[in-house]
Short mmCIF file of N, CA and C in Angstrom, two decimals:
data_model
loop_
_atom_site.label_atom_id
_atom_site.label_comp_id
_atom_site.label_asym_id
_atom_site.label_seq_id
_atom_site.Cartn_x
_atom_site.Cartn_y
_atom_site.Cartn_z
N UNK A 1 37.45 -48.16 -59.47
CA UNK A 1 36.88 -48.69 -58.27
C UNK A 1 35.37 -48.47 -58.31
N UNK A 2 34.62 -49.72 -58.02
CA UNK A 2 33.02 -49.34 -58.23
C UNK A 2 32.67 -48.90 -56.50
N UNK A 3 31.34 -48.22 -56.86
CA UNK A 3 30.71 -47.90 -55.22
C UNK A 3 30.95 -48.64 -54.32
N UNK A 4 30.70 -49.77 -54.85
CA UNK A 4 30.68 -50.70 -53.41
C UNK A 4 31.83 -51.16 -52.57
N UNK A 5 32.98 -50.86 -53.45
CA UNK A 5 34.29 -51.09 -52.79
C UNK A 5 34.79 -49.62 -52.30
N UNK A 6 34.19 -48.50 -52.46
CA UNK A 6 34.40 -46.79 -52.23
C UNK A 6 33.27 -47.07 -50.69
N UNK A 7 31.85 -47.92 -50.77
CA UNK A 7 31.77 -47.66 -49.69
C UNK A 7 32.04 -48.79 -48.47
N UNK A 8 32.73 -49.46 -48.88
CA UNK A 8 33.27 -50.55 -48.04
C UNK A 8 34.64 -49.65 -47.60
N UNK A 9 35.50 -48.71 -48.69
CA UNK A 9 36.97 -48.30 -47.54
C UNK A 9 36.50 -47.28 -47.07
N UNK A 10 35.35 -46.45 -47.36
CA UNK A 10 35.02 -45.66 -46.71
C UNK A 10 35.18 -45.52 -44.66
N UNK A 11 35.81 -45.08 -44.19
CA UNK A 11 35.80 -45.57 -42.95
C UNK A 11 34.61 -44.40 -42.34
N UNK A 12 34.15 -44.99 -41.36
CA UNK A 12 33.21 -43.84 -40.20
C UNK A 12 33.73 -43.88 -38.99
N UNK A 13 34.46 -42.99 -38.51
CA UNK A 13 34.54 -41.88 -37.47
C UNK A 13 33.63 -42.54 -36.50
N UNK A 14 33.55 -42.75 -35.09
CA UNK A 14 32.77 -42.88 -34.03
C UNK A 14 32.21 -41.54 -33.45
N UNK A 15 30.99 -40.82 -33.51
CA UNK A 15 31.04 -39.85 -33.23
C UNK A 15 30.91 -39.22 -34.13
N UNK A 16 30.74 -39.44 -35.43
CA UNK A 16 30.48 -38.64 -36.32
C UNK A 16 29.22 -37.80 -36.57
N UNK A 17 28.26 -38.30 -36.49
CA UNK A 17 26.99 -38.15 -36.38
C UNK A 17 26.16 -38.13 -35.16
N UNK A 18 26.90 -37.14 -34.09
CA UNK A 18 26.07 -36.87 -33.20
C UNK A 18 24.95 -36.00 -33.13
N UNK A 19 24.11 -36.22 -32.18
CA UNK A 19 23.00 -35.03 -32.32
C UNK A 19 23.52 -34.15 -31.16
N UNK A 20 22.89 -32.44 -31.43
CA UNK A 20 23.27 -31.55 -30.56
C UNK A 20 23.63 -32.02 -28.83
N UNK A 21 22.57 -33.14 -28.44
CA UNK A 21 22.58 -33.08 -27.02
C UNK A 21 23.27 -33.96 -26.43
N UNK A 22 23.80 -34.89 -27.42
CA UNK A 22 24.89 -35.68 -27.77
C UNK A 22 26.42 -35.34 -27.25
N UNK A 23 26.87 -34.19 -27.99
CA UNK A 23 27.77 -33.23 -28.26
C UNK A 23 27.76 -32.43 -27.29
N UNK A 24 26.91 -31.96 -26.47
CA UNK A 24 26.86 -31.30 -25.36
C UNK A 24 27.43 -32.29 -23.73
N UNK A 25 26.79 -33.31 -24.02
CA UNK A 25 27.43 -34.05 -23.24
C UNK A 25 28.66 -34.61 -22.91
N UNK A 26 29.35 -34.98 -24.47
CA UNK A 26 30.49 -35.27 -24.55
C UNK A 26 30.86 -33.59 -24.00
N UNK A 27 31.20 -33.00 -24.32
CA UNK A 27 31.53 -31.81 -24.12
C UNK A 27 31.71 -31.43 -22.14
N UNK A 28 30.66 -31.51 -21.48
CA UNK A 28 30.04 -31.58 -19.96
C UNK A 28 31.17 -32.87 -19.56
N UNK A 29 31.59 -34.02 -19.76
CA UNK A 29 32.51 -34.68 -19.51
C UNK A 29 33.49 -34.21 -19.75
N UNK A 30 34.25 -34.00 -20.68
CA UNK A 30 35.39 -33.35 -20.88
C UNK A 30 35.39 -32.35 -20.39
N UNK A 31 34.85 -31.34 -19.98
CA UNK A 31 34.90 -30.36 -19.05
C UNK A 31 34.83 -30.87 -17.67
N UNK A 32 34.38 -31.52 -17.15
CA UNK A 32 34.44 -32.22 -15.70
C UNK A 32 36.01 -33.39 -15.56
N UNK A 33 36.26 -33.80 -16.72
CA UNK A 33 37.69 -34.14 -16.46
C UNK A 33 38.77 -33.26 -16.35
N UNK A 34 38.68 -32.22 -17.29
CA UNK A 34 39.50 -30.78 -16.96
C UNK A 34 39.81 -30.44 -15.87
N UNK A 35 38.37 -30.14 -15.21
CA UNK A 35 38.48 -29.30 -14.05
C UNK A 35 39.28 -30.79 -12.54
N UNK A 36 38.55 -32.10 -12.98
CA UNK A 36 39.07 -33.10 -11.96
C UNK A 36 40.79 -32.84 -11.98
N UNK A 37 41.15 -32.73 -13.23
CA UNK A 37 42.78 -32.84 -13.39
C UNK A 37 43.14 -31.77 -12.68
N UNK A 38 42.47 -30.40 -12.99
CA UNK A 38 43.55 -29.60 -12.37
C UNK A 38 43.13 -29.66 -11.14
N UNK A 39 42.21 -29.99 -10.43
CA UNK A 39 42.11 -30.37 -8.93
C UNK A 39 43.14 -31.14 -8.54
N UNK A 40 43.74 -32.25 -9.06
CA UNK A 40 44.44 -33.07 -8.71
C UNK A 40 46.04 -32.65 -8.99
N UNK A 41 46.17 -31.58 -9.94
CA UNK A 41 47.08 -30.74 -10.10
C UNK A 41 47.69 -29.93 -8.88
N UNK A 42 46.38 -29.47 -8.32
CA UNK A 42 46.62 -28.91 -7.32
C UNK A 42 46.92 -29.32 -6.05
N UNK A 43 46.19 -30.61 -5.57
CA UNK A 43 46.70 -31.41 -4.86
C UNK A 43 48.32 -32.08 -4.67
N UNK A 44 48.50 -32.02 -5.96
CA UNK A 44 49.92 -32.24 -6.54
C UNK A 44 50.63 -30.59 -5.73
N UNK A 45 50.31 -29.95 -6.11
CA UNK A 45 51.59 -28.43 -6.20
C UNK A 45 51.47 -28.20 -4.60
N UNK A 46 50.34 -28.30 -4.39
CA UNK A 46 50.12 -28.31 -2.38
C UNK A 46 51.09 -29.34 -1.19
N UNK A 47 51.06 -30.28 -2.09
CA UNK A 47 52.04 -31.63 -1.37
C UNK A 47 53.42 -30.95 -1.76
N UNK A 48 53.84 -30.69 -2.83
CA UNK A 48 55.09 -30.28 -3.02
C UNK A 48 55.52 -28.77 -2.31
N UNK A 49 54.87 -27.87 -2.39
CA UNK A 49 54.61 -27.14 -1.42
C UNK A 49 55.20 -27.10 -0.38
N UNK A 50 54.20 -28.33 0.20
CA UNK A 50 54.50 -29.12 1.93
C UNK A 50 55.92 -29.36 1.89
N UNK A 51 56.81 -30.15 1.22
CA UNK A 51 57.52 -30.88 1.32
C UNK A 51 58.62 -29.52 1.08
N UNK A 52 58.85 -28.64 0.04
CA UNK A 52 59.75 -27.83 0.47
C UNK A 52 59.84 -27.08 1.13
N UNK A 53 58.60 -26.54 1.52
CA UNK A 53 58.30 -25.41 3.13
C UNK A 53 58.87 -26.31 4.10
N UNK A 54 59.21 -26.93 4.46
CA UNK A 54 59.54 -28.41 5.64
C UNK A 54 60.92 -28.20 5.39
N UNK A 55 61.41 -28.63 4.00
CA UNK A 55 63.14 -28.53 3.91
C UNK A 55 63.77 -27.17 3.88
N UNK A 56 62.95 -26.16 3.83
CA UNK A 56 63.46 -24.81 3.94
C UNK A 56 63.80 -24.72 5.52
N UNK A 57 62.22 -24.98 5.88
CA UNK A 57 62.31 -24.53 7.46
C UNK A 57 63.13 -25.33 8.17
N UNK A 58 63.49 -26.71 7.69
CA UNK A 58 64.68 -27.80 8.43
C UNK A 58 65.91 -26.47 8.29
N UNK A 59 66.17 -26.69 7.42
CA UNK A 59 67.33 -26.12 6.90
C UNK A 59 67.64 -24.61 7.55
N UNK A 60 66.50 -23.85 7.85
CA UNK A 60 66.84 -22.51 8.53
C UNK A 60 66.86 -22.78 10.42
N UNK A 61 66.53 -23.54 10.32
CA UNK A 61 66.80 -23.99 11.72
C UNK A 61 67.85 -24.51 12.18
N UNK A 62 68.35 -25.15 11.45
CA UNK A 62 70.06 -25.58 10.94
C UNK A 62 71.01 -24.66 11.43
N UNK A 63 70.58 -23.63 10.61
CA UNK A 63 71.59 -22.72 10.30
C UNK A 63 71.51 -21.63 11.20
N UNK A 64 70.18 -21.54 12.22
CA UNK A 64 70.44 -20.50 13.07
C UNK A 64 70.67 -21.16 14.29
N UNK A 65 70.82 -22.30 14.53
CA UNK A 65 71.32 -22.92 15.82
C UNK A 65 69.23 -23.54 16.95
N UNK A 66 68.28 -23.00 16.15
CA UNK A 66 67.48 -24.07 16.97
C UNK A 66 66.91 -24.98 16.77
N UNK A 67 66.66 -25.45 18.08
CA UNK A 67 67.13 -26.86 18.71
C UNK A 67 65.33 -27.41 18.42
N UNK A 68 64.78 -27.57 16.73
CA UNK A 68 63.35 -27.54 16.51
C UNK A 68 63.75 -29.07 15.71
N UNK A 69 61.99 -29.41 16.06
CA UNK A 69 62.14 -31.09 15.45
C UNK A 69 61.25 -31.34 14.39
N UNK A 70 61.47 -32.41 13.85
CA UNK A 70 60.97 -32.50 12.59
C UNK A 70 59.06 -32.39 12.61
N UNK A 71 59.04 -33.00 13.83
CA UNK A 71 57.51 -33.14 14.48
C UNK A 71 56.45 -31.74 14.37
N UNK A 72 57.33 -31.05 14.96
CA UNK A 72 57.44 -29.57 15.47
C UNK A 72 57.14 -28.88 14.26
N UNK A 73 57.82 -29.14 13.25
CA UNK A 73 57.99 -28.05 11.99
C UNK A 73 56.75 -28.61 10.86
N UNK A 74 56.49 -30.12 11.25
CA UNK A 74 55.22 -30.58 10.34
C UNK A 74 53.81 -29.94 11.28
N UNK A 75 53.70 -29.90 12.62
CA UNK A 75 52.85 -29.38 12.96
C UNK A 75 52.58 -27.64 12.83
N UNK A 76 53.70 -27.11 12.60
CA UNK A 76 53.34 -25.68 12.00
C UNK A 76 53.03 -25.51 10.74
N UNK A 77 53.92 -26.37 10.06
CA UNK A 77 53.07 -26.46 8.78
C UNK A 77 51.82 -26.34 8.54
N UNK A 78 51.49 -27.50 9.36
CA UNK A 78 49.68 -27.68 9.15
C UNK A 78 48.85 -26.90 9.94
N UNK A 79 49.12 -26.07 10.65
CA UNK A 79 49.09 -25.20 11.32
C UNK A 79 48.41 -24.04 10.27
N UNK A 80 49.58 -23.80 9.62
CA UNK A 80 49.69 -22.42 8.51
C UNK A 80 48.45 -23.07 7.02
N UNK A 81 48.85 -23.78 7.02
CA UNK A 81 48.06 -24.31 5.95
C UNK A 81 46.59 -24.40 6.25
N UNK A 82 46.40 -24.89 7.91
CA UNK A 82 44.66 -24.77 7.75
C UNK A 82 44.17 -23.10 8.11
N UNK A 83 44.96 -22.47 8.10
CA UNK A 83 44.48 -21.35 8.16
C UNK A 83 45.09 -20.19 7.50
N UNK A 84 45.56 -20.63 6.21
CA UNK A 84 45.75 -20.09 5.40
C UNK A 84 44.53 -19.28 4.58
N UNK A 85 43.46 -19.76 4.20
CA UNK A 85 42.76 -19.39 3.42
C UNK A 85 41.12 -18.57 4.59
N UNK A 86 41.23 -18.37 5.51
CA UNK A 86 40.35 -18.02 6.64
C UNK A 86 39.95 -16.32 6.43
N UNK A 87 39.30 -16.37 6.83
CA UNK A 87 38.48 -14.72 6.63
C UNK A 87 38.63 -14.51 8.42
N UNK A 88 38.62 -13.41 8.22
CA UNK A 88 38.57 -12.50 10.24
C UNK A 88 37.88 -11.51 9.85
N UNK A 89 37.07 -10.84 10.28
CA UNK A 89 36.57 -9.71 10.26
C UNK A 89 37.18 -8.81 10.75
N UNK A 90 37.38 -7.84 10.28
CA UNK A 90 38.46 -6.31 11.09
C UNK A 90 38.15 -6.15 12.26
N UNK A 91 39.01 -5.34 12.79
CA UNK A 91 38.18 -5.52 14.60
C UNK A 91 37.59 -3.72 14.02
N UNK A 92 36.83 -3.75 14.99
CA UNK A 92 35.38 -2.36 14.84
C UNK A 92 36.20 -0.96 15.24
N UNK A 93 36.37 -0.08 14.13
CA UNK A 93 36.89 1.15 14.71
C UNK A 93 36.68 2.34 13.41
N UNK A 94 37.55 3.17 13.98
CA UNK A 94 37.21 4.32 12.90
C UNK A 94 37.52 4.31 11.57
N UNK A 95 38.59 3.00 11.25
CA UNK A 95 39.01 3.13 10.02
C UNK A 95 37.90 1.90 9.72
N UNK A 96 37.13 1.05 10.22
CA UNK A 96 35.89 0.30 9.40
C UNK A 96 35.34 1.02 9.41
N UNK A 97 34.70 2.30 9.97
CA UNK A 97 33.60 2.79 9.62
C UNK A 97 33.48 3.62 8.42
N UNK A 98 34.56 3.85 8.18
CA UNK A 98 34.82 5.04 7.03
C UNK A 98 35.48 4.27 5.37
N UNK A 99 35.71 2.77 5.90
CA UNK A 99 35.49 1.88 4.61
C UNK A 99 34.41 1.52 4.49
N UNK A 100 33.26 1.45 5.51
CA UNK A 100 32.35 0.72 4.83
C UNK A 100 31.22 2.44 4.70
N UNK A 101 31.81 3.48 4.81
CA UNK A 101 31.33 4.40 3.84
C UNK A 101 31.95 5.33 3.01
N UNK A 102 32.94 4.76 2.51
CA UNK A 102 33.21 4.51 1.20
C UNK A 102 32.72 3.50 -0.01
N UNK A 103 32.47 2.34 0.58
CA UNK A 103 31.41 1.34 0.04
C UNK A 103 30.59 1.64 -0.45
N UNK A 104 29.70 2.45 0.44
CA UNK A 104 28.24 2.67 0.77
C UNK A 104 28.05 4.56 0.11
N UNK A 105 29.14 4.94 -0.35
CA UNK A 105 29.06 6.29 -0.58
C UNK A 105 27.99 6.82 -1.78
N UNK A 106 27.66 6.04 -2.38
CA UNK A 106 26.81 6.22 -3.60
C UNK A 106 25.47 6.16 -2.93
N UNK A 107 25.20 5.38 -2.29
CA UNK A 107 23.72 5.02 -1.56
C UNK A 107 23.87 6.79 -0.46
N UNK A 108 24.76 6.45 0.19
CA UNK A 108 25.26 7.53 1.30
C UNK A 108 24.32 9.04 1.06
N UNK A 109 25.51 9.51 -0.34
CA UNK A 109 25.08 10.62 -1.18
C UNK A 109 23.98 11.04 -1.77
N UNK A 110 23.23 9.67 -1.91
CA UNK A 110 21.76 9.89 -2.66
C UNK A 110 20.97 10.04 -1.62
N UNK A 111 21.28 9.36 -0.47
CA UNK A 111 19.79 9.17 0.43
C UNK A 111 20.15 10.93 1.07
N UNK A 112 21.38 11.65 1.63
CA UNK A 112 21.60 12.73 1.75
C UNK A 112 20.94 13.76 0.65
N UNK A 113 21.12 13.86 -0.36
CA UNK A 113 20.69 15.03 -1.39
C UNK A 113 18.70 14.93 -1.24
N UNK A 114 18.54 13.57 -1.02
CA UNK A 114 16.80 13.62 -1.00
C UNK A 114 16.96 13.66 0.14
N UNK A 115 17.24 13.65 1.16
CA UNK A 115 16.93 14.22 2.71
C UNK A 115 17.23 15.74 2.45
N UNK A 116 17.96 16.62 1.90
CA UNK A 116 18.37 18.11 1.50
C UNK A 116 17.28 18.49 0.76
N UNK A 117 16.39 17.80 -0.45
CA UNK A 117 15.51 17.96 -1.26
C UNK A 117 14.53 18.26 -1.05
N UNK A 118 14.19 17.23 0.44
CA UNK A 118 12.79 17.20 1.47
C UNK A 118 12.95 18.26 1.89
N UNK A 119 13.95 18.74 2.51
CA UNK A 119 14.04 19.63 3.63
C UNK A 119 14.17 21.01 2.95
N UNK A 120 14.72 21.32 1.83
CA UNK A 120 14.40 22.36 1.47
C UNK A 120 13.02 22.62 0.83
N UNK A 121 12.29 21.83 0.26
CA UNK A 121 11.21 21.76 -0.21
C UNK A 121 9.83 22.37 0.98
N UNK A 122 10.39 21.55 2.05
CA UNK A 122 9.85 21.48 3.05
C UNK A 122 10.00 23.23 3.42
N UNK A 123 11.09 23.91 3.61
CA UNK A 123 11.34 25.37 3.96
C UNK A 123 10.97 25.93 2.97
N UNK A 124 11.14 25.71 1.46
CA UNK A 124 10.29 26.71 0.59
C UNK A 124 8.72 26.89 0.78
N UNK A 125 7.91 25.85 0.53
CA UNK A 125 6.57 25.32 1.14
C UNK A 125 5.89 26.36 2.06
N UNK A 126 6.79 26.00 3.68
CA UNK A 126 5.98 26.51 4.60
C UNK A 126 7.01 27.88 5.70
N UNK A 127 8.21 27.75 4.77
CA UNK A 127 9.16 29.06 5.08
C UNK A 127 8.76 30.31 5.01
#
């Protein structure tokens, strides 16, 4: 076989010869389709979700005798679901104060030992 028929079956790849910023891009797409899919993944597992939280809760309502409607059980649903993911702040008492110095215990301890540092310094000095 002469060259010219070696570079005629020669085939080229699309993409073969990209440059770095090229390759980065392709790359930045395929990563943004990733992440779209499993968004839509999730959208997926959330609906299904819905739909058996609904036939559970039909079904236990069934079975304990109340008298709840289908209306009823989609509005708790959505209920639970928009406030599923919500932050509250603790209500204010002795057990926040003593987590948020535990938090804070490193800062706590240091600013204490140089307030002890001053103050003894201070009594050696003029003690």
């Amino acid at each position: 076989m002469s060259q010219a028929q070696a570079k005629q079956t020669r085939i080229e790849v699309p993409g073969q010869h990209l440059t770095l910023q090229e390759t980065l891009r392709v790359m930045d797409v395929a990563r943004e389709m990733r992440d779209q899919r499993e968004k839509a993944e999730e959208m997926f597992r959330r609906d299904d979700l819905r739909v058996a939280l609904r036939e559970k809760l039909l079904r236990t309502a069934r079975l304990s005798g109340d008298n709840v409607t289908e209306a009823e059980i989609d509005a708790a649903i959505g209920q639970y679901m928009e406030t599923l993911h919500t932050y509250q702040d603790p209500a204010p008492g002795l057990k926040r104060f003593l987590a948020h110095c535990w938090v804070w215990r490193g800062k706590i301890l240091w600013s204490l030992a140089g307030a002890a540092g001053f103050a003894g310094g201070l009594w050696f000095l003029f003690g």
